[in-house]
Every structure is written in C-alpha cells, then in structure tokens.
Coordinates of C-alpha atoms in Angstrom, one line a residue:
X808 CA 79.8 -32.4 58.2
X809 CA 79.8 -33.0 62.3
X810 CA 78.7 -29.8 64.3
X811 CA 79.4 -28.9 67.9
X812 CA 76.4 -29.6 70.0
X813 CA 77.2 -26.7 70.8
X814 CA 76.9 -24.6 67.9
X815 CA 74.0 -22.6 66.8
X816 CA 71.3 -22.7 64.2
X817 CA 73.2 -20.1 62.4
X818 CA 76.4 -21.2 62.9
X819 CA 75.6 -24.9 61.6
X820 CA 74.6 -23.2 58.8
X821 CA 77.3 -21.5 57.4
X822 CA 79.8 -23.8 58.1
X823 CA 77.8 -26.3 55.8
X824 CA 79.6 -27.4 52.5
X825 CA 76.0 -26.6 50.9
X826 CA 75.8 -22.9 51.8
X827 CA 76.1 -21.3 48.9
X828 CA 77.7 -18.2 50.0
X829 CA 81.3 -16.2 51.8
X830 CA 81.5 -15.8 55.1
X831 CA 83.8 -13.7 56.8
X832 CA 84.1 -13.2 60.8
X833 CA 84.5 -10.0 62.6
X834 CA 84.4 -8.2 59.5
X835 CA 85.5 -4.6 59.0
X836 CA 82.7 -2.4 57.5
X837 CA 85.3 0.1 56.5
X838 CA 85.9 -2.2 53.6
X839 CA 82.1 -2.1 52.4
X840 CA 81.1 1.9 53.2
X841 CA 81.8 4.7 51.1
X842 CA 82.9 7.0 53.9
X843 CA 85.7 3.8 54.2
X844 CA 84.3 3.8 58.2
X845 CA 83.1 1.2 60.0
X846 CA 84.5 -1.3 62.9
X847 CA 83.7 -5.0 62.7
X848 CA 80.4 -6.7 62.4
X849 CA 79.9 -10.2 64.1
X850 CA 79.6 -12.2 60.2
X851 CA 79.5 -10.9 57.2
X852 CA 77.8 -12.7 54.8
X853 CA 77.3 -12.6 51.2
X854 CA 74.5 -14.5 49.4
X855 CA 74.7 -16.2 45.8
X856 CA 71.5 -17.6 45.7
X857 CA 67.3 -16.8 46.8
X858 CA 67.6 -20.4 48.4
X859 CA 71.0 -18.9 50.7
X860 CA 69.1 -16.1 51.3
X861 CA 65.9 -17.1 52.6
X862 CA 68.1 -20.1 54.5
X863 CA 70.3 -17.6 55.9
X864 CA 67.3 -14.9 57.4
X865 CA 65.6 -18.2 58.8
X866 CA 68.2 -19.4 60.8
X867 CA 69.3 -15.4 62.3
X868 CA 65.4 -15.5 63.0
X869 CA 66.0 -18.8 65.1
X870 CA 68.5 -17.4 66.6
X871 CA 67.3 -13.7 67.6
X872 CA 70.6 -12.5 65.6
X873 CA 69.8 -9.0 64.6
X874 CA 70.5 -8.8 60.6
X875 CA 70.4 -6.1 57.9
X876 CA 71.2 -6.3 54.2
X877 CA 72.9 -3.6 52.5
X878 CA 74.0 -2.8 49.0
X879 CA 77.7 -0.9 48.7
X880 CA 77.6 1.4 51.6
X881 CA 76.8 4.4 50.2
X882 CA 74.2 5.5 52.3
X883 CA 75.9 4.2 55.6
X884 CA 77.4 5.3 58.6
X885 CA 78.6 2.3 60.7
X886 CA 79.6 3.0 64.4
X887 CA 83.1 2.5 65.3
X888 CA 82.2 -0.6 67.5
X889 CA 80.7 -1.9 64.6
X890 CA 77.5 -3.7 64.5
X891 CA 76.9 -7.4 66.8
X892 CA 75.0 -8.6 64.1
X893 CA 75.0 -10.0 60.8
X894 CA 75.4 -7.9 57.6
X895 CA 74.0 -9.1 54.0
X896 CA 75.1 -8.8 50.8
X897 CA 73.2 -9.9 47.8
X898 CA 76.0 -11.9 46.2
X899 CA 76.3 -12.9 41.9
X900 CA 73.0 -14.5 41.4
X901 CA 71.1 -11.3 42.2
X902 CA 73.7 -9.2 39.9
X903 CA 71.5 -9.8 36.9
X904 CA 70.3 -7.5 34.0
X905 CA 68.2 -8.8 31.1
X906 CA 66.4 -6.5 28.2
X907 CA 62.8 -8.3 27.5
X908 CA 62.7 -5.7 23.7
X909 CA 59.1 -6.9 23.2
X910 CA 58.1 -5.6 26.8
X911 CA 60.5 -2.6 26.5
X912 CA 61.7 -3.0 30.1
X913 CA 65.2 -4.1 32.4
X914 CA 64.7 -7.1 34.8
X915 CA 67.5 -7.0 37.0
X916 CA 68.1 -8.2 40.3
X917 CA 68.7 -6.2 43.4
X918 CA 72.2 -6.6 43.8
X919 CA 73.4 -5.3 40.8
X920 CA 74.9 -1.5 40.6
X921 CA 72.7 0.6 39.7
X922 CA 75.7 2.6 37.5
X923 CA 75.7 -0.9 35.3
X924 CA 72.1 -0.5 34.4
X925 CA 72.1 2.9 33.5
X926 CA 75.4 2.0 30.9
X927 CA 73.4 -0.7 29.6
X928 CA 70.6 1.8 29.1
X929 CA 72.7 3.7 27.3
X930 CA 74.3 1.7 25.0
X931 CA 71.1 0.4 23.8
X932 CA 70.1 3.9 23.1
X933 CA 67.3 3.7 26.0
X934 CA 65.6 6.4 27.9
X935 CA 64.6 6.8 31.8
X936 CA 67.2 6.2 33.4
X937 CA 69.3 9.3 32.7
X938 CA 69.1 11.2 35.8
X939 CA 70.9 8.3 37.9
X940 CA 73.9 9.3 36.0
X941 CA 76.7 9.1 38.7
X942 CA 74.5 7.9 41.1
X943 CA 76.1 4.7 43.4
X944 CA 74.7 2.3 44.7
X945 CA 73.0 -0.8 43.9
X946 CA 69.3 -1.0 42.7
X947 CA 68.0 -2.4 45.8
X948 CA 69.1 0.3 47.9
X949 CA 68.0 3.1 44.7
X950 CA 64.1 1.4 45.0
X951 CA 64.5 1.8 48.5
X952 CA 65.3 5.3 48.8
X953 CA 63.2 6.1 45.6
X954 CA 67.0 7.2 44.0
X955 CA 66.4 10.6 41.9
X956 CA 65.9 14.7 42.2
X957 CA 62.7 16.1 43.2
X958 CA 62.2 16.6 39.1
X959 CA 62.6 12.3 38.5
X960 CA 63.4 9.3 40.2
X961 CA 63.3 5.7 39.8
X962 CA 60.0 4.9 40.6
X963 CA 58.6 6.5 38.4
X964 CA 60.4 4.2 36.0
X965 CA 59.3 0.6 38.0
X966 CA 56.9 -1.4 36.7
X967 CA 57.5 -4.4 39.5
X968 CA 59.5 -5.5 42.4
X969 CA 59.7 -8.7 44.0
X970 CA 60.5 -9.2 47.5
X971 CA 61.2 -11.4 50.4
X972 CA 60.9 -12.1 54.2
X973 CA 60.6 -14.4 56.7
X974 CA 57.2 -13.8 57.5
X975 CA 55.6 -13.9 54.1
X976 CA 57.5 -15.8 51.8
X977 CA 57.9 -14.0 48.3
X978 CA 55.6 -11.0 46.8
X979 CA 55.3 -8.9 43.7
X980 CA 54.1 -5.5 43.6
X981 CA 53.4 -3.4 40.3
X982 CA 54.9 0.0 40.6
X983 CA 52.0 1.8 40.7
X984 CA 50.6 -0.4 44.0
X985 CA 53.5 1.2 45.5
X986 CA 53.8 4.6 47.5
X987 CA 57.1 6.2 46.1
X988 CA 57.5 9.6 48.1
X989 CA 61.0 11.6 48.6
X990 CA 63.9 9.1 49.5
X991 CA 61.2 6.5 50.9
X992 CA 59.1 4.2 49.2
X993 CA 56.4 1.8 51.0
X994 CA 57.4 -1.2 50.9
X995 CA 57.6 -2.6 54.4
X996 CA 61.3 -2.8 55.8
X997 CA 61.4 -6.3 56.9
X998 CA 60.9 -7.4 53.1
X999 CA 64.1 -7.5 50.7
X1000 CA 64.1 -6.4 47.6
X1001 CA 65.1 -9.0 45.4
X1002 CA 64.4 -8.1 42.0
X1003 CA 62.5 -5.2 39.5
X1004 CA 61.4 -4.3 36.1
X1005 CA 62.1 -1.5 34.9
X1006 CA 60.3 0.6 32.0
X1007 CA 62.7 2.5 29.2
X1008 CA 61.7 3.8 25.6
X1009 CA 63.9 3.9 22.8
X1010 CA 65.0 7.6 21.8
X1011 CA 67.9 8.7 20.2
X1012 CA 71.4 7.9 21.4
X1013 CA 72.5 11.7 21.2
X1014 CA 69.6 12.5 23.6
X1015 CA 70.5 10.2 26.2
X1016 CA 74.2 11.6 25.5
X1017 CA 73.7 15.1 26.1
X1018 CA 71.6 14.9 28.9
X1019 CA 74.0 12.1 30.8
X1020 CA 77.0 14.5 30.0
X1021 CA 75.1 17.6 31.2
X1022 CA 74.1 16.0 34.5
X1023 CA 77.5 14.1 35.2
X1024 CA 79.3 17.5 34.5
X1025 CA 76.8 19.3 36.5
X1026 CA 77.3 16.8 39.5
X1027 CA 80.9 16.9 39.6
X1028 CA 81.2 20.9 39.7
X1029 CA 78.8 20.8 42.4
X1030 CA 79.5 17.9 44.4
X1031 CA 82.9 16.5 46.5
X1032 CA 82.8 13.9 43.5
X1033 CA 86.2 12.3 44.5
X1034 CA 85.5 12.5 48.3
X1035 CA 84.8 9.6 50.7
X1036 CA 81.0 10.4 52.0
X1037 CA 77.6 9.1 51.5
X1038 CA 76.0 11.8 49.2
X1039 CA 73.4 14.2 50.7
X1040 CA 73.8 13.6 54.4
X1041 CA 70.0 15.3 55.2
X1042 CA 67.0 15.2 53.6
X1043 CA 65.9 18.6 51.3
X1044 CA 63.0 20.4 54.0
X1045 CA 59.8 20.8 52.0
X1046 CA 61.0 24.1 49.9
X1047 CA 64.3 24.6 51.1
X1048 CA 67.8 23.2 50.1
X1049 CA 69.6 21.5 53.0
X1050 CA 72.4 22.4 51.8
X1051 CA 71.6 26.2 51.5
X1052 CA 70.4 26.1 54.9
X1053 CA 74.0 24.7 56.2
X1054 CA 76.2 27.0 54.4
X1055 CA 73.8 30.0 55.7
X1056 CA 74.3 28.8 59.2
X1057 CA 77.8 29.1 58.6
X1058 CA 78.4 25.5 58.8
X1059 CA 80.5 25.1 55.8
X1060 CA 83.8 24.2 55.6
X1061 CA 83.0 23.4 59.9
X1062 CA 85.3 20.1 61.1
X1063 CA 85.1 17.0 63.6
X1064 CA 88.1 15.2 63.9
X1065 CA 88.5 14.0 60.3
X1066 CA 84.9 15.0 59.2
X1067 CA 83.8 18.1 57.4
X1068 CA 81.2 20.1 56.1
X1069 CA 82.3 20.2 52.1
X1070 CA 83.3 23.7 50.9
X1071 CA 81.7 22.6 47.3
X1072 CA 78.2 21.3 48.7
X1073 CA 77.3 22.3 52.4
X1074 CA 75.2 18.7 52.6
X1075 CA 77.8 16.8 52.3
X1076 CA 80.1 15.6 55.0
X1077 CA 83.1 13.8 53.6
X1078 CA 85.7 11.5 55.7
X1079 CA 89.1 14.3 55.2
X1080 CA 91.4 12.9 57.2
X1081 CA 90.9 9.2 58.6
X1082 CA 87.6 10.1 60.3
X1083 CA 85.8 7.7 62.8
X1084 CA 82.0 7.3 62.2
X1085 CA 81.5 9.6 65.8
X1086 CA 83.5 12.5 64.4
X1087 CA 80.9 12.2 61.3
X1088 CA 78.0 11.7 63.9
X1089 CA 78.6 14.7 66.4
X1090 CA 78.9 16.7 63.7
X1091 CA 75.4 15.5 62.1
X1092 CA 73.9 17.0 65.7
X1093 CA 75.9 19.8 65.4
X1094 CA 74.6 21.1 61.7
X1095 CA 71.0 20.0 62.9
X1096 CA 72.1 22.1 66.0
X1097 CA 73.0 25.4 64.4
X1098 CA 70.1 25.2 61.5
X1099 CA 67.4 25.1 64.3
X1100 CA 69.1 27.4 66.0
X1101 CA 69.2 29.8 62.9
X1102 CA 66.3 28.6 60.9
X1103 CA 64.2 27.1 63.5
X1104 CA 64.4 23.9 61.2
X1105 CA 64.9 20.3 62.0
X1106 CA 67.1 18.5 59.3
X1107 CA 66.3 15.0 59.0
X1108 CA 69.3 12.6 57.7
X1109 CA 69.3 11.0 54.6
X1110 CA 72.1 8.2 55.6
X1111 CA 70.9 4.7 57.4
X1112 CA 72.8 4.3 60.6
X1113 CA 74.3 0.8 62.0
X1114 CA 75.2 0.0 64.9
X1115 CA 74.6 2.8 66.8
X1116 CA 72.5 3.0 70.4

C-alpha cells in the first residue's frame, strides 16, 4: 500500500493491510470506562497479536506519541478533553485461559477478564481465586493493582508474569521476585503485562460456593453494585477505612454536578446523573479537602487518571 510522504511512522503503520489490529480515530473513552466518562482520544487501538503490540509501542516511540494501555476502564477517570495520545487495548490473542492439571496452575493472558477466570476457577472446583468474586477488570490491570482486600490478593496467588517494553524486549518474573504491596506491585510501569500463571488447589466445590456467595452478597449490600464508578476511589490509610473517614467528615451523600459521594459506601463516587470527569475530579479534592481538614489525613486515590494536566 502507497503512503503519503507525509504520513508518520505510526500512521504508516496502522493503515497497513498487515496490522493485525482495530483502529478507531478520535475515539470516545466514555465507551471504554466504567464511570461511562471520557472525551476522545487521538487513536484507539486494539491489539490481537504480541507482534501488533510490540510493532505498535515502537512506532509511538518513533514518533514521541504519548501511549498507555488499559484494560476495561474500571479504574479510570478520563478528562473531558480526552487524552492526545494513543490508548491500548490488549485485543483476542491475549484473551486466553489454559489449566496445565499436572502443574496445578491458570496461564492466561493479560487481556482476559479477570471475572472469566475466577468462573473457570470455579467450575473446576479450584481454590484461590475466591475473593475476586465481583471484582472487574481484566488480569493485567488486577496484577497491576495487586487486586484483593488487605486479608488476600492476587499476588499471593502468581507464580509468573511475563512482560514487555520497548526498551527491554520480553521478561519473566516468578511471583515471589516480585514486590506485591497494597494496590501496587513492582513491576516497572513502562513494561506490559502480557501474560501470568496462576497457582489454584483443588478443594471442594461447596467451599468455593459458600465463600463466593458470601462475598458477592456481602459486596453488593455494601457497595453501589449497579452504579457507574471505578470501585474504591482512595486508597485505605494505614489503619483506617477511607471510607469511614469520608462519611465522618460528613461527605456522604455530598454532590458535583452529576458526581456523588455513595450513601451505601462513602469511597465510592458514582457518575448519578451524566457527570463529566471534572465534576468527579473537584469532588476528589474536595473529600481529600474536608478529611484533612477533619482528620488531618491525606487520602491518596486509588483511580489512574488520563489525560489530565
């Protein structure tokens, strides 16, 4: 295919019959957050292969096109503008799950939701991946936030993870080479995750039952489960609950435009009423506002934020 002198490293790339990927232009990230905010980013691009991928990062490198890849929104707050940069999404051929019986352990790629997993666990009659029970979100994102409660998470449960980037080519980390600490792990940001492992033990199927159905009933009492948002919106402060800390600053139930402090769970702030990602960001400063004010605490958020100055 003939390209524009013109055109760009990155440009000649996509438009390539070979690229095996979508491409779509001045995409709107309201179609790919769960707060169902975002205005448009400059491509959106979703890979089906490593080969796309690795093709794909090279050629925004080249370019000095800022880039990101993200999993199904769920920890993201896009700014209105949206983002003048390219967003990733780790297309079909990193949607995989396989169970290796011998080795007792999930490989599954990065791109895959982590919800599927944790069903596949289950209907094997598999244990150690019951507390992501409701949890969204693909299993990229859940290594990257070290997805769990302060009692387990899922790297505990990771035996390896393979990664990429530009600089370094591919690497693979056992689980226990890796620093997992709450909602962070180590591994640098400029790698992608790619794919893991993922240790389970075979128990009994009404185990893994109860204990699903306790915490998905527990979640849903507890949490705006229906509710456009991105989950905890702040991170828990060593021995204190974020969210108790909200609802005793009298923050609860506290609006922005079309954001507001949940009435069910204080750390949650849910899109109400066709809220733009500032409403949901002033009111971010104004709960860290009135907790230091009352508590002389800083919150620190949870959510990633794009596009943003």
């Amino acid at each position: 295919m003939m390209v524009a002198r013109h055109t760009t490293a990155l440009e000649a790339l996509l438009v390539e019959d070979a690229f095996e990927g979508e491409v779509f232009c001045n995409e709107p990230m309201a179609r790919h957050t769960a707060y169902r905010i975002g205005g448009p980013v400059r491509l959106f691009v979703q890979v089906s292969t490593f080969a796309a991928l690795s093709q794909l990062v090279k050629r925004c490198n080249e370019d000095a096109v800022p880039w990101v890849v993200v999993g199904k929104g769920t920890n993201l707050l896009v700014s209105d503008e949206g983002f003048e940069g390219v967003v990733i999404v780790l297309g079909h051929g990193f949607r995989t799950c396989r169970f290796e019986e011998e080795r007792s352990c999930f490989v599954v790629g990065a791109g895959i939701a982590l919800a599927a997993v944790v069903q596949e666990a289950f209907k094997r009659a598999l244990a150690g991946l019951e507390f992501a029970v409701g949890t969204p979100g693909t299993v990229g994102g859940a290594i990257r936030m070290n997805a769990g409660s302060d009692r387990e998470w899922i790297g505990s449960q990771i035996r390896t993870v393979t990664t990429f980037s530009a600089s370094s080519g591919l690497k693979r980390y056992q689980g226990s080479d890796i620093t997992w600490s709450y909602r962070a792990c180590s591994i640098p940001h400029d790698e992608v995750v790619l794919e893991c492992e993922i240790a389970v033990e075979k128990v009994s199927a009404d185990y893994i039952r109860g204990k699903m159905e306790g915490l998905l009933e527990q979640r849903k009492k507890s949490q705006p489960y229906g509710d456009p948002s991105c989950g905890s919106v702040f991170k828990n402060p060593a021995g204190s609950s974020a969210g108790a800390l909200i609802e005793g600053a009298g923050m609860k139930g506290q609006r922005i435009g079309g954001a507001v402090v949940s009435s069910l769970h204080a750390n949650f702030i849910v899109n109400d009423e066709g809220a733009h990602a500032v409403d949901v960001k002033n009111l971010i400063v104004l709960v860290q506002a009135k907790v230091k004010e009352a508590y002389g605490i800083e919150l620190q958020p949870e959510l990633t934020f794009l596009g943003f100055a």
